[in-house]
Amino acid sequence: MPGRRLAGTVMVETKKLMRALAGEVQAVPPVWLMRQAGRYLPEYKATRARAGDFLSLCYTPELAAEVTLQPIRRYGFDAAILFADILLVPQALGADLWFVTGEGPRLSTVTSRADFDALKPADAIHETLAPVYETVRILTRELPDETALIGFAGAPWTVATYMTAGRGTPDQAPAHALREGEPAVFDALMARLTEATIDYLSMQIEAGAEVVKLFDSWAGSLKGEAFARYALEPAKTIIGAVKAKHPEIPVIAFPREAGERYVGFAKATGADCVALDNSVSAEWAAENVQVDGCVQGNLDPRHMVTGGQPLIDETKRIKAAFSKGPHIFNLGHGITPEADPENVHAMLEAIRG
Ligand code: 1CP
């Protein structure tokens, strides 16, 4: 069992998530869910109503900590993920950000040199993001001893897709247009986001995050050389810089829908774990990705809505496929507002017995 040496004694790592990230193969894998705090839970909706709106919830540490803890109390997941959003970083860099109910995020856009020049420097983000660090500090005190705390940020490419379009897009066309049409502006934006992400994750770690995750939700629209330049290279830079300051902190990378480009991603970037979406089969990923170390995933989130025997069968199949290497059970993407909270119990029963 991996342990840390402290003043001549060996501290045995008891958190299942940390053990998987250190490479340990466990008969029952640790489990948590992307978006485990969210609108499928009545207690989340109640706290969000108290906060007034989504951004107030993110920036009120007591309430953000409360919604982080809710799924831990209800399900006893092996990890809690800080409640915040990847779009707080653009806001901290000076972009306007608001959420349209039923539609999603809206931002002021960066599509020219003048827009880029109006952004704040990376080290200015902490003024806006200080409440997030306070949420982390509250969580370090309130989480159960066996629950690991995950901090996170959006990867530069994914955050840049929202900053160039001003909203979520199905094909990330505005970001592709800017990177092709104004490469100097786009590269400057990527560099600013890379620097801000390093600072942001480092501050979360200093506040008490034990693991950090980099969400590159739109990595799938980058192919070939563009994937290397805008997904792999920034991840490598961020992971290298975070580990230079905090070598003991494991990093989970999620280049969603990378497909065959998942192969070798952990080795190339220094990530301790690669999170897999559900477009790749667990059997393929065990053979081609898990050979390099820990993987996370990859149940289709639709099973959380539909439930029944297919949910049980799929959960058991994925657990079995990844049983020969280190594995963190999770979905292939976030749990949706239509999910039935009872289906989460059924999934846990299928994993833990
Ligand atoms: O109505 C509400 O209450 C808001 C819904 C919501 C929630 C619960 C948003 C808006 N963000 C969040 C929290 C959140 N977002 C967390 C922490 C909670 C947890 O995981 O339990 C995390 C890690 C995120 C990360 C995030 N935000 C990503 C990356 C992961 C992914 O899902 O791909 C992305 C792309 C966002 C942007 C975003 N924020 C919110 C929405 C609806 C979106 C997606 C917009 C789109 O579809 O393009």
mmCIF file of C-alpha atoms and ligand atoms in Angstrom:
data_model
loop_
_atom_site.group_PDB
_atom_site.id
_atom_site.type_symbol
_atom_site.label_atom_id
_atom_site.label_comp_id
_atom_site.label_asym_id
_atom_site.label_seq_id
_atom_site.Cartn_x
_atom_site.Cartn_y
_atom_site.Cartn_z
ATOM 1 C CA MET A 1 0.000 0.000 0.000
ATOM 2 C CA PRO A 2 1.460 3.403 -0.854
ATOM 3 C CA GLY A 3 2.253 5.607 2.134
ATOM 4 C CA ARG A 4 3.868 8.945 2.820
ATOM 5 C CA ARG A 5 6.894 9.167 5.081
ATOM 6 C CA LEU A 6 6.629 11.815 7.789
ATOM 7 C CA ALA A 7 9.179 12.240 10.581
ATOM 8 C CA GLY A 8 10.255 8.609 10.505
ATOM 9 C CA THR A 9 6.758 7.100 10.440
ATOM 10 C CA VAL A 10 4.851 5.868 7.424
ATOM 11 C CA MET A 11 1.411 7.372 7.012
ATOM 12 C CA VAL A 12 -0.765 4.823 5.267
ATOM 13 C CA GLU A 13 -3.005 6.385 2.648
ATOM 14 C CA THR A 14 -6.553 5.455 3.552
ATOM 15 C CA LYS A 15 -8.471 7.364 0.874
ATOM 16 C CA LYS A 16 -9.485 4.993 -1.910
ATOM 17 C CA LEU A 17 -9.275 7.705 -4.570
ATOM 18 C CA MET A 18 -5.691 8.616 -3.623
ATOM 19 C CA ARG A 19 -4.714 4.935 -3.661
ATOM 20 C CA ALA A 20 -6.067 4.478 -7.204
ATOM 21 C CA LEU A 21 -4.200 7.598 -8.339
ATOM 22 C CA ALA A 22 -1.007 6.145 -6.825
ATOM 23 C CA GLY A 23 -1.507 3.085 -9.047
ATOM 24 C CA GLU A 24 -3.124 0.630 -6.647
ATOM 25 C CA VAL A 25 -5.499 -1.953 -8.131
ATOM 26 C CA GLN A 26 -8.570 -2.295 -5.884
ATOM 27 C CA ALA A 27 -11.237 -5.006 -5.957
ATOM 28 C CA VAL A 28 -13.842 -2.269 -5.400
ATOM 29 C CA PRO A 29 -12.813 0.901 -7.259
ATOM 30 C CA PRO A 30 -13.355 4.358 -5.757
ATOM 31 C CA VAL A 31 -16.345 6.154 -7.272
ATOM 32 C CA TRP A 32 -17.605 9.711 -7.756
ATOM 33 C CA LEU A 33 -19.663 11.367 -10.519
ATOM 34 C CA MET A 34 -19.002 14.385 -12.702
ATOM 35 C CA ARG A 35 -21.602 17.068 -11.801
ATOM 36 C CA GLN A 36 -22.524 15.044 -8.707
ATOM 37 C CA ALA A 37 -23.719 18.300 -7.133
ATOM 38 C CA GLY A 38 -26.482 19.612 -9.347
ATOM 39 C CA ARG A 39 -30.051 19.933 -10.419
ATOM 40 C CA TYR A 40 -30.974 16.218 -10.201
ATOM 41 C CA LEU A 41 -30.821 16.643 -6.392
ATOM 42 C CA PRO A 42 -33.721 18.394 -4.595
ATOM 43 C CA GLU A 43 -31.357 19.609 -1.851
ATOM 44 C CA TYR A 44 -29.179 21.318 -4.521
ATOM 45 C CA LYS A 45 -32.195 23.105 -5.983
ATOM 46 C CA ALA A 46 -33.152 24.328 -2.497
ATOM 47 C CA THR A 47 -29.663 25.716 -1.771
ATOM 48 C CA ARG A 48 -29.442 27.315 -5.219
ATOM 49 C CA ALA A 49 -32.781 29.024 -4.573
ATOM 50 C CA ARG A 50 -31.376 30.364 -1.276
ATOM 51 C CA ALA A 51 -28.324 31.713 -3.144
ATOM 52 C CA GLY A 52 -30.589 33.415 -5.701
ATOM 53 C CA ASP A 53 -28.658 32.449 -8.825
ATOM 54 C CA PHE A 54 -25.895 30.122 -9.977
ATOM 55 C CA LEU A 55 -23.007 32.613 -9.798
ATOM 56 C CA SER A 56 -23.992 33.768 -6.289
ATOM 57 C CA LEU A 57 -23.927 30.094 -5.302
ATOM 58 C CA CYS A 58 -20.378 29.746 -6.718
ATOM 59 C CA TYR A 59 -19.153 32.878 -4.886
ATOM 60 C CA THR A 60 -20.779 32.233 -1.469
ATOM 61 C CA PRO A 61 -18.325 29.866 0.245
ATOM 62 C CA GLU A 62 -20.733 28.488 2.886
ATOM 63 C CA LEU A 63 -23.344 27.626 0.233
ATOM 64 C CA ALA A 64 -20.826 26.317 -2.332
ATOM 65 C CA ALA A 65 -19.366 24.071 0.401
ATOM 66 C CA GLU A 66 -22.886 22.941 1.350
ATOM 67 C CA VAL A 67 -23.743 21.800 -2.202
ATOM 68 C CA THR A 68 -20.335 20.089 -2.507
ATOM 69 C CA LEU A 69 -21.146 18.091 0.643
ATOM 70 C CA GLN A 70 -24.726 17.150 -0.312
ATOM 71 C CA PRO A 71 -23.871 14.227 -2.651
ATOM 72 C CA ILE A 72 -21.262 13.001 -0.143
ATOM 73 C CA ARG A 73 -23.898 12.815 2.606
ATOM 74 C CA ARG A 74 -26.473 11.174 0.324
ATOM 75 C CA TYR A 75 -24.207 8.612 -1.394
ATOM 76 C CA GLY A 76 -20.855 8.424 0.439
ATOM 77 C CA PHE A 77 -18.831 8.997 -2.750
ATOM 78 C CA ASP A 78 -15.051 8.524 -2.426
ATOM 79 C CA ALA A 79 -14.382 12.065 -3.663
ATOM 80 C CA ALA A 80 -15.967 15.497 -3.458
ATOM 81 C CA ILE A 81 -15.441 17.980 -6.282
ATOM 82 C CA LEU A 82 -15.250 21.642 -5.390
ATOM 83 C CA PHE A 83 -18.435 23.439 -6.444
ATOM 84 C CA ALA A 84 -17.465 26.191 -8.912
ATOM 85 C CA ASP A 85 -17.418 26.518 -12.707
ATOM 86 C CA ILE A 86 -14.769 26.587 -15.430
ATOM 87 C CA LEU A 87 -16.144 29.962 -16.606
ATOM 88 C CA LEU A 88 -15.195 31.779 -13.396
ATOM 89 C CA VAL A 89 -11.646 32.144 -14.798
ATOM 90 C CA PRO A 90 -12.699 34.229 -17.838
ATOM 91 C CA GLN A 91 -14.822 36.325 -15.493
ATOM 92 C CA ALA A 92 -11.805 36.825 -13.211
ATOM 93 C CA LEU A 93 -9.812 37.919 -16.288
ATOM 94 C CA GLY A 94 -12.397 40.651 -16.898
ATOM 95 C CA ALA A 95 -14.989 39.044 -19.213
ATOM 96 C CA ASP A 96 -18.671 39.648 -18.483
ATOM 97 C CA LEU A 97 -20.399 36.374 -17.521
ATOM 98 C CA TRP A 98 -24.056 35.588 -16.905
ATOM 99 C CA PHE A 99 -26.275 32.517 -17.066
ATOM 100 C CA VAL A 100 -29.560 32.428 -18.977
ATOM 101 C CA THR A 101 -31.997 30.084 -17.208
ATOM 102 C CA GLY A 102 -32.739 27.030 -19.309
ATOM 103 C CA GLU A 103 -30.093 27.980 -21.902
ATOM 104 C CA GLY A 104 -26.640 28.225 -20.337
ATOM 105 C CA PRO A 105 -23.701 30.596 -20.045
ATOM 106 C CA ARG A 106 -23.203 33.877 -21.905
ATOM 107 C CA LEU A 107 -19.920 35.835 -21.992
ATOM 108 C CA SER A 108 -18.524 38.968 -23.598
ATOM 109 C CA THR A 109 -16.300 37.780 -26.461
ATOM 110 C CA VAL A 110 -12.593 37.943 -27.299
ATOM 111 C CA THR A 111 -12.202 37.976 -31.092
ATOM 112 C CA SER A 112 -9.618 40.728 -31.716
ATOM 113 C CA ARG A 113 -6.312 42.088 -30.408
ATOM 114 C CA ALA A 114 -8.202 44.966 -28.751
ATOM 115 C CA ASP A 115 -10.490 42.493 -26.900
ATOM 116 C CA PHE A 116 -7.447 40.531 -25.750
ATOM 117 C CA ASP A 117 -5.637 43.687 -24.598
ATOM 118 C CA ALA A 118 -8.623 44.579 -22.409
ATOM 119 C CA LEU A 119 -8.218 41.365 -20.358
ATOM 120 C CA LYS A 120 -6.557 41.522 -16.935
ATOM 121 C CA PRO A 121 -3.169 39.873 -16.288
ATOM 122 C CA ALA A 122 -3.243 36.290 -14.990
ATOM 123 C CA ASP A 123 -2.219 37.207 -11.440
ATOM 124 C CA ALA A 124 -5.264 39.509 -11.112
ATOM 125 C CA ILE A 125 -7.661 36.507 -11.006
ATOM 126 C CA HIS A 126 -7.318 35.913 -7.270
ATOM 127 C CA GLU A 127 -9.279 39.049 -6.407
ATOM 128 C CA THR A 128 -12.420 37.532 -7.998
ATOM 129 C CA LEU A 129 -11.623 33.910 -7.133
ATOM 130 C CA ALA A 130 -10.794 34.364 -3.421
ATOM 131 C CA PRO A 131 -14.248 32.997 -2.358
ATOM 132 C CA VAL A 132 -13.471 29.753 -4.241
ATOM 133 C CA TYR A 133 -10.325 29.253 -2.146
ATOM 134 C CA GLU A 134 -12.415 29.880 0.976
ATOM 135 C CA THR A 135 -14.854 27.148 -0.167
ATOM 136 C CA VAL A 136 -11.884 24.755 -0.395
ATOM 137 C CA ARG A 137 -10.748 25.677 3.130
ATOM 138 C CA ILE A 138 -14.247 25.033 4.540
ATOM 139 C CA LEU A 139 -14.360 21.656 2.772
ATOM 140 C CA THR A 140 -10.999 20.539 4.186
ATOM 141 C CA ARG A 141 -12.566 20.918 7.641
ATOM 142 C CA GLU A 142 -15.980 19.430 6.884
ATOM 143 C CA LEU A 143 -15.375 16.449 4.613
ATOM 144 C CA PRO A 144 -15.258 12.946 6.123
ATOM 145 C CA ASP A 145 -11.695 11.570 6.622
ATOM 146 C CA GLU A 146 -12.103 9.009 3.823
ATOM 147 C CA THR A 147 -13.284 11.499 1.166
ATOM 148 C CA ALA A 148 -10.725 13.082 -1.178
ATOM 149 C CA LEU A 149 -11.186 16.690 -2.284
ATOM 150 C CA ILE A 150 -10.808 17.413 -6.014
ATOM 151 C CA GLY A 151 -10.122 20.944 -7.278
ATOM 152 C CA PHE A 152 -10.468 21.752 -10.973
ATOM 153 C CA ALA A 153 -10.195 24.170 -13.869
ATOM 154 C CA GLY A 154 -11.191 24.195 -17.513
ATOM 155 C CA ALA A 155 -8.357 23.514 -19.951
ATOM 156 C CA PRO A 156 -7.331 26.566 -22.029
ATOM 157 C CA TRP A 157 -8.848 25.292 -25.296
ATOM 158 C CA THR A 158 -12.267 24.598 -23.759
ATOM 159 C CA VAL A 159 -12.333 27.914 -21.882
ATOM 160 C CA ALA A 160 -11.212 29.722 -25.072
ATOM 161 C CA THR A 161 -14.122 28.152 -27.013
ATOM 162 C CA TYR A 162 -16.566 29.899 -24.633
ATOM 163 C CA MET A 163 -14.589 33.175 -24.670
ATOM 164 C CA THR A 164 -14.522 33.399 -28.464
ATOM 165 C CA ALA A 165 -18.170 32.352 -29.015
ATOM 166 C CA GLY A 166 -19.662 34.019 -25.930
ATOM 167 C CA ARG A 167 -21.598 30.788 -25.230
ATOM 168 C CA GLY A 168 -21.492 27.012 -25.651
ATOM 169 C CA THR A 169 -21.355 25.848 -29.274
ATOM 170 C CA PRO A 170 -21.915 22.421 -30.873
ATOM 171 C CA ASP A 171 -18.809 22.632 -33.113
ATOM 172 C CA GLN A 172 -16.612 25.338 -31.496
ATOM 173 C CA ALA A 173 -16.559 27.125 -34.888
ATOM 174 C CA PRO A 174 -15.687 30.620 -33.542
ATOM 175 C CA ALA A 175 -12.595 29.265 -31.729
ATOM 176 C CA HIS A 176 -11.471 27.376 -34.831
ATOM 177 C CA ALA A 177 -12.016 30.521 -36.932
ATOM 178 C CA LEU A 178 -9.912 32.651 -34.566
ATOM 179 C CA ARG A 179 -7.071 30.137 -34.291
ATOM 180 C CA GLU A 180 -6.912 29.933 -38.080
ATOM 181 C CA GLY A 181 -7.646 33.582 -38.910
ATOM 182 C CA GLU A 182 -5.799 35.413 -36.108
ATOM 183 C CA PRO A 183 -3.295 32.892 -34.749
ATOM 184 C CA ALA A 184 -1.287 35.526 -32.828
ATOM 185 C CA VAL A 185 -4.386 36.702 -30.923
ATOM 186 C CA PHE A 186 -5.525 33.144 -30.295
ATOM 187 C CA ASP A 187 -2.075 32.073 -29.062
ATOM 188 C CA ALA A 188 -1.934 35.086 -26.742
ATOM 189 C CA LEU A 189 -5.328 34.087 -25.312
ATOM 190 C CA MET A 190 -4.185 30.463 -24.855
ATOM 191 C CA ALA A 191 -1.000 31.662 -23.093
ATOM 192 C CA ARG A 192 -2.972 33.942 -20.738
ATOM 193 C CA LEU A 193 -5.388 31.100 -19.905
ATOM 194 C CA THR A 194 -2.522 28.660 -19.359
ATOM 195 C CA GLU A 195 -0.846 31.010 -16.889
ATOM 196 C CA ALA A 196 -4.117 31.788 -15.080
ATOM 197 C CA THR A 197 -4.956 28.072 -14.834
ATOM 198 C CA ILE A 198 -1.580 27.277 -13.246
ATOM 199 C CA ASP A 199 -2.103 30.052 -10.655
ATOM 200 C CA TYR A 200 -5.716 29.055 -10.006
ATOM 201 C CA LEU A 201 -4.978 25.345 -9.488
ATOM 202 C CA SER A 202 -1.957 26.167 -7.304
ATOM 203 C CA MET A 203 -4.128 28.355 -5.053
ATOM 204 C CA GLN A 204 -6.756 25.594 -4.780
ATOM 205 C CA ILE A 205 -3.999 23.173 -3.738
ATOM 206 C CA GLU A 206 -2.595 25.631 -1.182
ATOM 207 C CA ALA A 207 -6.135 25.973 0.235
ATOM 208 C CA GLY A 208 -6.405 22.167 0.600
ATOM 209 C CA ALA A 209 -7.359 20.473 -2.697
ATOM 210 C CA GLU A 210 -5.710 17.009 -2.741
ATOM 211 C CA VAL A 211 -6.178 16.245 -6.447
ATOM 212 C CA VAL A 212 -6.815 18.556 -9.407
ATOM 213 C CA LYS A 213 -8.704 17.835 -12.604
ATOM 214 C CA LEU A 214 -8.335 19.618 -15.935
ATOM 215 C CA PHE A 215 -11.579 19.581 -17.975
ATOM 216 C CA ASP A 216 -11.002 19.784 -21.738
ATOM 217 C CA SER A 217 -14.634 19.122 -22.641
ATOM 218 C CA TRP A 218 -14.227 20.244 -26.275
ATOM 219 C CA ALA A 219 -10.861 18.565 -27.016
ATOM 220 C CA GLY A 220 -12.674 16.228 -29.428
ATOM 221 C CA SER A 221 -13.017 18.910 -32.105
ATOM 222 C CA LEU A 222 -9.207 19.227 -32.343
ATOM 223 C CA LYS A 223 -7.571 16.823 -34.785
ATOM 224 C CA GLY A 224 -3.967 15.933 -35.614
ATOM 225 C CA GLU A 225 -1.504 18.796 -35.169
ATOM 226 C CA ALA A 226 -4.227 21.049 -33.687
ATOM 227 C CA PHE A 227 -4.863 18.498 -30.905
ATOM 228 C CA ALA A 228 -1.153 18.427 -30.060
ATOM 229 C CA ARG A 229 -0.884 22.213 -30.050
ATOM 230 C CA TYR A 230 -4.100 23.251 -28.250
ATOM 231 C CA ALA A 231 -4.946 20.253 -26.030
ATOM 232 C CA LEU A 232 -1.833 18.191 -25.323
ATOM 233 C CA GLU A 233 0.790 20.977 -25.063
ATOM 234 C CA PRO A 234 -1.212 23.236 -22.701
ATOM 235 C CA ALA A 235 -2.043 20.216 -20.488
ATOM 236 C CA LYS A 236 1.647 19.306 -20.362
ATOM 237 C CA THR A 237 2.638 22.896 -19.475
ATOM 238 C CA ILE A 238 -0.027 23.192 -16.748
ATOM 239 C CA ILE A 239 0.657 19.773 -15.224
ATOM 240 C CA GLY A 240 4.434 20.384 -15.305
ATOM 241 C CA ALA A 241 4.108 23.771 -13.586
ATOM 242 C CA VAL A 242 1.631 22.541 -10.956
ATOM 243 C CA LYS A 243 3.818 19.526 -10.171
ATOM 244 C CA ALA A 244 6.965 21.676 -9.971
ATOM 245 C CA LYS A 245 5.288 23.492 -7.048
ATOM 246 C CA HIS A 246 3.308 20.547 -5.646
ATOM 247 C CA PRO A 247 4.945 17.263 -6.725
ATOM 248 C CA GLU A 248 2.729 15.171 -4.420
ATOM 249 C CA ILE A 249 -0.583 16.324 -5.965
ATOM 250 C CA PRO A 250 -2.063 13.938 -8.570
ATOM 251 C CA VAL A 251 -3.651 15.377 -11.713
ATOM 252 C CA ILE A 252 -6.589 13.932 -13.670
ATOM 253 C CA ALA A 253 -6.777 15.046 -17.318
ATOM 254 C CA PHE A 254 -10.044 14.855 -19.298
ATOM 255 C CA PRO A 255 -9.512 15.420 -23.035
ATOM 256 C CA ARG A 256 -13.137 14.529 -23.770
ATOM 257 C CA GLU A 257 -13.842 12.685 -27.025
ATOM 258 C CA ALA A 258 -10.130 12.405 -27.798
ATOM 259 C CA GLY A 259 -10.772 8.888 -29.182
ATOM 260 C CA GLU A 260 -7.501 7.344 -30.361
ATOM 261 C CA ARG A 261 -5.670 10.416 -29.068
ATOM 262 C CA TYR A 262 -6.322 9.125 -25.528
ATOM 263 C CA VAL A 263 -3.503 6.648 -26.212
ATOM 264 C CA GLY A 264 -0.276 7.959 -24.653
ATOM 265 C CA PHE A 265 -1.954 11.156 -23.363
ATOM 266 C CA ALA A 266 -1.005 10.516 -19.707
ATOM 267 C CA LYS A 267 2.644 9.795 -20.544
ATOM 268 C CA ALA A 268 2.925 12.798 -22.867
ATOM 269 C CA THR A 269 1.398 15.280 -20.386
ATOM 270 C CA GLY A 270 2.491 13.866 -17.013
ATOM 271 C CA ALA A 271 -1.120 13.277 -15.912
ATOM 272 C CA ASP A 272 -1.584 10.625 -13.198
ATOM 273 C CA CYS A 273 -4.969 9.600 -14.588
ATOM 274 C CA VAL A 274 -6.897 10.046 -17.811
ATOM 275 C CA ALA A 275 -10.674 10.431 -17.623
ATOM 276 C CA LEU A 276 -12.527 8.655 -20.442
ATOM 277 C CA ASP A 277 -15.808 9.675 -22.042
ATOM 278 C CA ASN A 278 -18.296 6.985 -23.045
ATOM 279 C CA SER A 279 -17.539 7.077 -26.773
ATOM 280 C CA VAL A 280 -14.660 4.634 -26.230
ATOM 281 C CA SER A 281 -15.278 1.084 -24.995
ATOM 282 C CA ALA A 282 -13.919 0.119 -21.584
ATOM 283 C CA GLU A 283 -12.355 -3.021 -23.110
ATOM 284 C CA TRP A 284 -10.454 -0.964 -25.720
ATOM 285 C CA ALA A 285 -9.394 1.623 -23.107
ATOM 286 C CA ALA A 286 -8.165 -1.069 -20.678
ATOM 287 C CA GLU A 287 -5.870 -2.410 -23.386
ATOM 288 C CA ASN A 288 -4.714 0.891 -24.875
ATOM 289 C CA VAL A 289 -4.905 3.564 -22.157
ATOM 290 C CA GLN A 290 -4.952 1.845 -18.746
ATOM 291 C CA VAL A 291 -1.633 0.155 -19.642
ATOM 292 C CA ASP A 292 -0.028 3.531 -18.769
ATOM 293 C CA GLY A 293 -1.751 3.921 -15.377
ATOM 294 C CA CYS A 294 -4.976 4.954 -13.698
ATOM 295 C CA VAL A 295 -8.081 5.667 -15.770
ATOM 296 C CA GLN A 296 -11.435 7.159 -14.774
ATOM 297 C CA GLY A 297 -14.828 6.499 -16.318
ATOM 298 C CA ASN A 298 -16.803 5.715 -18.322
ATOM 299 C CA LEU A 299 -20.508 4.850 -17.862
ATOM 300 C CA ASP A 300 -22.922 6.577 -20.269
ATOM 301 C CA PRO A 301 -24.728 9.264 -18.184
ATOM 302 C CA ARG A 302 -28.029 8.300 -19.876
ATOM 303 C CA HIS A 303 -28.153 5.201 -17.641
ATOM 304 C CA MET A 304 -28.707 7.568 -14.699
ATOM 305 C CA VAL A 305 -31.954 8.607 -16.375
ATOM 306 C CA THR A 306 -33.126 5.231 -17.711
ATOM 307 C CA GLY A 307 -31.922 2.900 -14.901
ATOM 308 C CA GLY A 308 -33.081 -0.719 -14.705
ATOM 309 C CA GLN A 309 -31.107 -3.841 -15.601
ATOM 310 C CA PRO A 310 -29.079 -2.136 -18.395
ATOM 311 C CA LEU A 311 -27.629 0.255 -15.772
ATOM 312 C CA ILE A 312 -26.586 -2.669 -13.556
ATOM 313 C CA ASP A 313 -25.171 -4.709 -16.459
ATOM 314 C CA GLU A 314 -23.181 -1.789 -17.894
ATOM 315 C CA THR A 315 -21.803 -0.802 -14.477
ATOM 316 C CA LYS A 316 -20.602 -4.372 -13.856
ATOM 317 C CA ARG A 317 -19.166 -4.667 -17.360
ATOM 318 C CA ILE A 318 -17.101 -1.467 -16.966
ATOM 319 C CA LYS A 319 -15.909 -2.452 -13.491
ATOM 320 C CA ALA A 320 -14.809 -5.866 -14.824
ATOM 321 C CA ALA A 321 -13.127 -4.429 -17.935
ATOM 322 C CA PHE A 322 -10.932 -2.138 -15.804
ATOM 323 C CA SER A 323 -10.389 -4.610 -12.928
ATOM 324 C CA LYS A 324 -6.778 -5.482 -13.817
ATOM 325 C CA GLY A 325 -5.440 -1.946 -13.386
ATOM 326 C CA PRO A 326 -5.997 1.197 -11.312
ATOM 327 C CA HIS A 327 -9.502 2.554 -11.948
ATOM 328 C CA ILE A 328 -11.794 5.290 -10.627
ATOM 329 C CA PHE A 329 -15.426 4.583 -11.484
ATOM 330 C CA ASN A 330 -17.262 7.575 -12.981
ATOM 331 C CA LEU A 331 -19.559 8.557 -15.820
ATOM 332 C CA GLY A 332 -18.307 9.469 -19.302
ATOM 333 C CA HIS A 333 -19.684 13.000 -18.822
ATOM 334 C CA GLY A 334 -21.732 14.881 -16.226
ATOM 335 C CA ILE A 335 -24.918 13.536 -14.655
ATOM 336 C CA THR A 336 -27.892 15.410 -16.145
ATOM 337 C CA PRO A 337 -30.782 17.219 -14.400
ATOM 338 C CA GLU A 338 -33.224 14.465 -15.593
ATOM 339 C CA ALA A 339 -31.303 11.735 -13.693
ATOM 340 C CA ASP A 340 -33.203 9.793 -11.021
ATOM 341 C CA PRO A 341 -31.310 10.002 -7.673
ATOM 342 C CA GLU A 342 -32.373 6.378 -6.976
ATOM 343 C CA ASN A 343 -30.388 5.176 -10.008
ATOM 344 C CA VAL A 344 -27.201 6.451 -8.354
ATOM 345 C CA HIS A 345 -27.902 4.116 -5.409
ATOM 346 C CA ALA A 346 -28.436 1.219 -7.846
ATOM 347 C CA MET A 347 -25.102 1.969 -9.555
ATOM 348 C CA LEU A 348 -23.277 2.121 -6.213
ATOM 349 C CA GLU A 349 -24.826 -1.191 -5.163
ATOM 350 C CA ALA A 350 -23.588 -2.763 -8.424
ATOM 351 C CA ILE A 351 -20.039 -1.464 -7.794
ATOM 352 C CA ARG A 352 -19.727 -1.969 -4.043
ATOM 353 C CA GLY A 353 -22.019 -4.981 -3.569
HETATM 354 O O1 1CP B 1 -28.496 25.637 -13.242
HETATM 355 C C1 1CP B 1 -27.506 25.409 -12.545
HETATM 356 O O2 1CP B 1 -27.576 25.180 -11.327
HETATM 357 C C2 1CP B 1 -26.199 25.454 -13.254
HETATM 358 C C3 1CP B 1 -25.717 24.170 -13.802
HETATM 359 C C4 1CP B 1 -24.227 24.121 -13.567
HETATM 360 C C5 1CP B 1 -23.556 23.421 -12.546
HETATM 361 C C6 1CP B 1 -24.181 22.539 -11.492
HETATM 362 C C7 1CP B 1 -23.253 24.837 -14.309
HETATM 363 C C8 1CP B 1 -23.503 25.784 -15.428
HETATM 364 N N1 1CP B 1 -22.012 24.574 -13.735
HETATM 365 C C9 1CP B 1 -22.156 23.719 -12.665
HETATM 366 C C10 1CP B 1 -21.080 23.262 -11.752
HETATM 367 C C11 1CP B 1 -19.843 22.696 -12.354
HETATM 368 N N2 1CP B 1 -19.396 22.925 -13.619
HETATM 369 C C12 1CP B 1 -18.891 21.888 -11.680
HETATM 370 C C13 1CP B 1 -18.853 21.540 -10.186
HETATM 371 C C14 1CP B 1 -19.872 20.601 -9.701
HETATM 372 C C15 1CP B 1 -19.760 19.113 -9.899
HETATM 373 O O3 1CP B 1 -19.101 18.586 -10.823
HETATM 374 O O4 1CP B 1 -20.386 18.421 -9.085
HETATM 375 C C16 1CP B 1 -17.907 21.547 -12.610
HETATM 376 C C17 1CP B 1 -16.725 20.633 -12.396
HETATM 377 C C18 1CP B 1 -18.235 22.224 -13.817
HETATM 378 C C19 1CP B 1 -17.388 22.187 -15.021
HETATM 379 C C20 1CP B 1 -17.892 22.743 -16.296
HETATM 380 N N3 1CP B 1 -18.663 23.866 -16.516
HETATM 381 C C21 1CP B 1 -17.532 22.232 -17.556
HETATM 382 C C22 1CP B 1 -16.590 21.061 -17.763
HETATM 383 C C23 1CP B 1 -17.265 19.745 -17.565
HETATM 384 C C24 1CP B 1 -18.330 19.385 -18.572
HETATM 385 O O5 1CP B 1 -19.482 19.249 -18.153
HETATM 386 O O6 1CP B 1 -17.997 19.215 -19.763
HETATM 387 C C25 1CP B 1 -18.147 23.012 -18.555
HETATM 388 C C26 1CP B 1 -18.062 22.832 -20.064
HETATM 389 C C27 1CP B 1 -18.855 24.062 -17.887
HETATM 390 C C28 1CP B 1 -19.610 25.164 -18.526
HETATM 391 C C29 1CP B 1 -21.009 25.180 -18.064
HETATM 392 N N4 1CP B 1 -21.403 25.630 -16.834
HETATM 393 C C30 1CP B 1 -22.744 25.459 -16.673
HETATM 394 C C31 1CP B 1 -23.248 24.874 -17.877
HETATM 395 C C32 1CP B 1 -24.701 24.558 -18.147
HETATM 396 C C33 1CP B 1 -22.150 24.665 -18.725
HETATM 397 C C34 1CP B 1 -22.154 23.965 -20.071
HETATM 398 C C35 1CP B 1 -22.609 24.841 -21.161
HETATM 399 C C36 1CP B 1 -22.562 24.125 -22.512
HETATM 400 O O7 1CP B 1 -23.344 23.175 -22.694
HETATM 401 O O8 1CP B 1 -21.770 24.520 -23.356
#
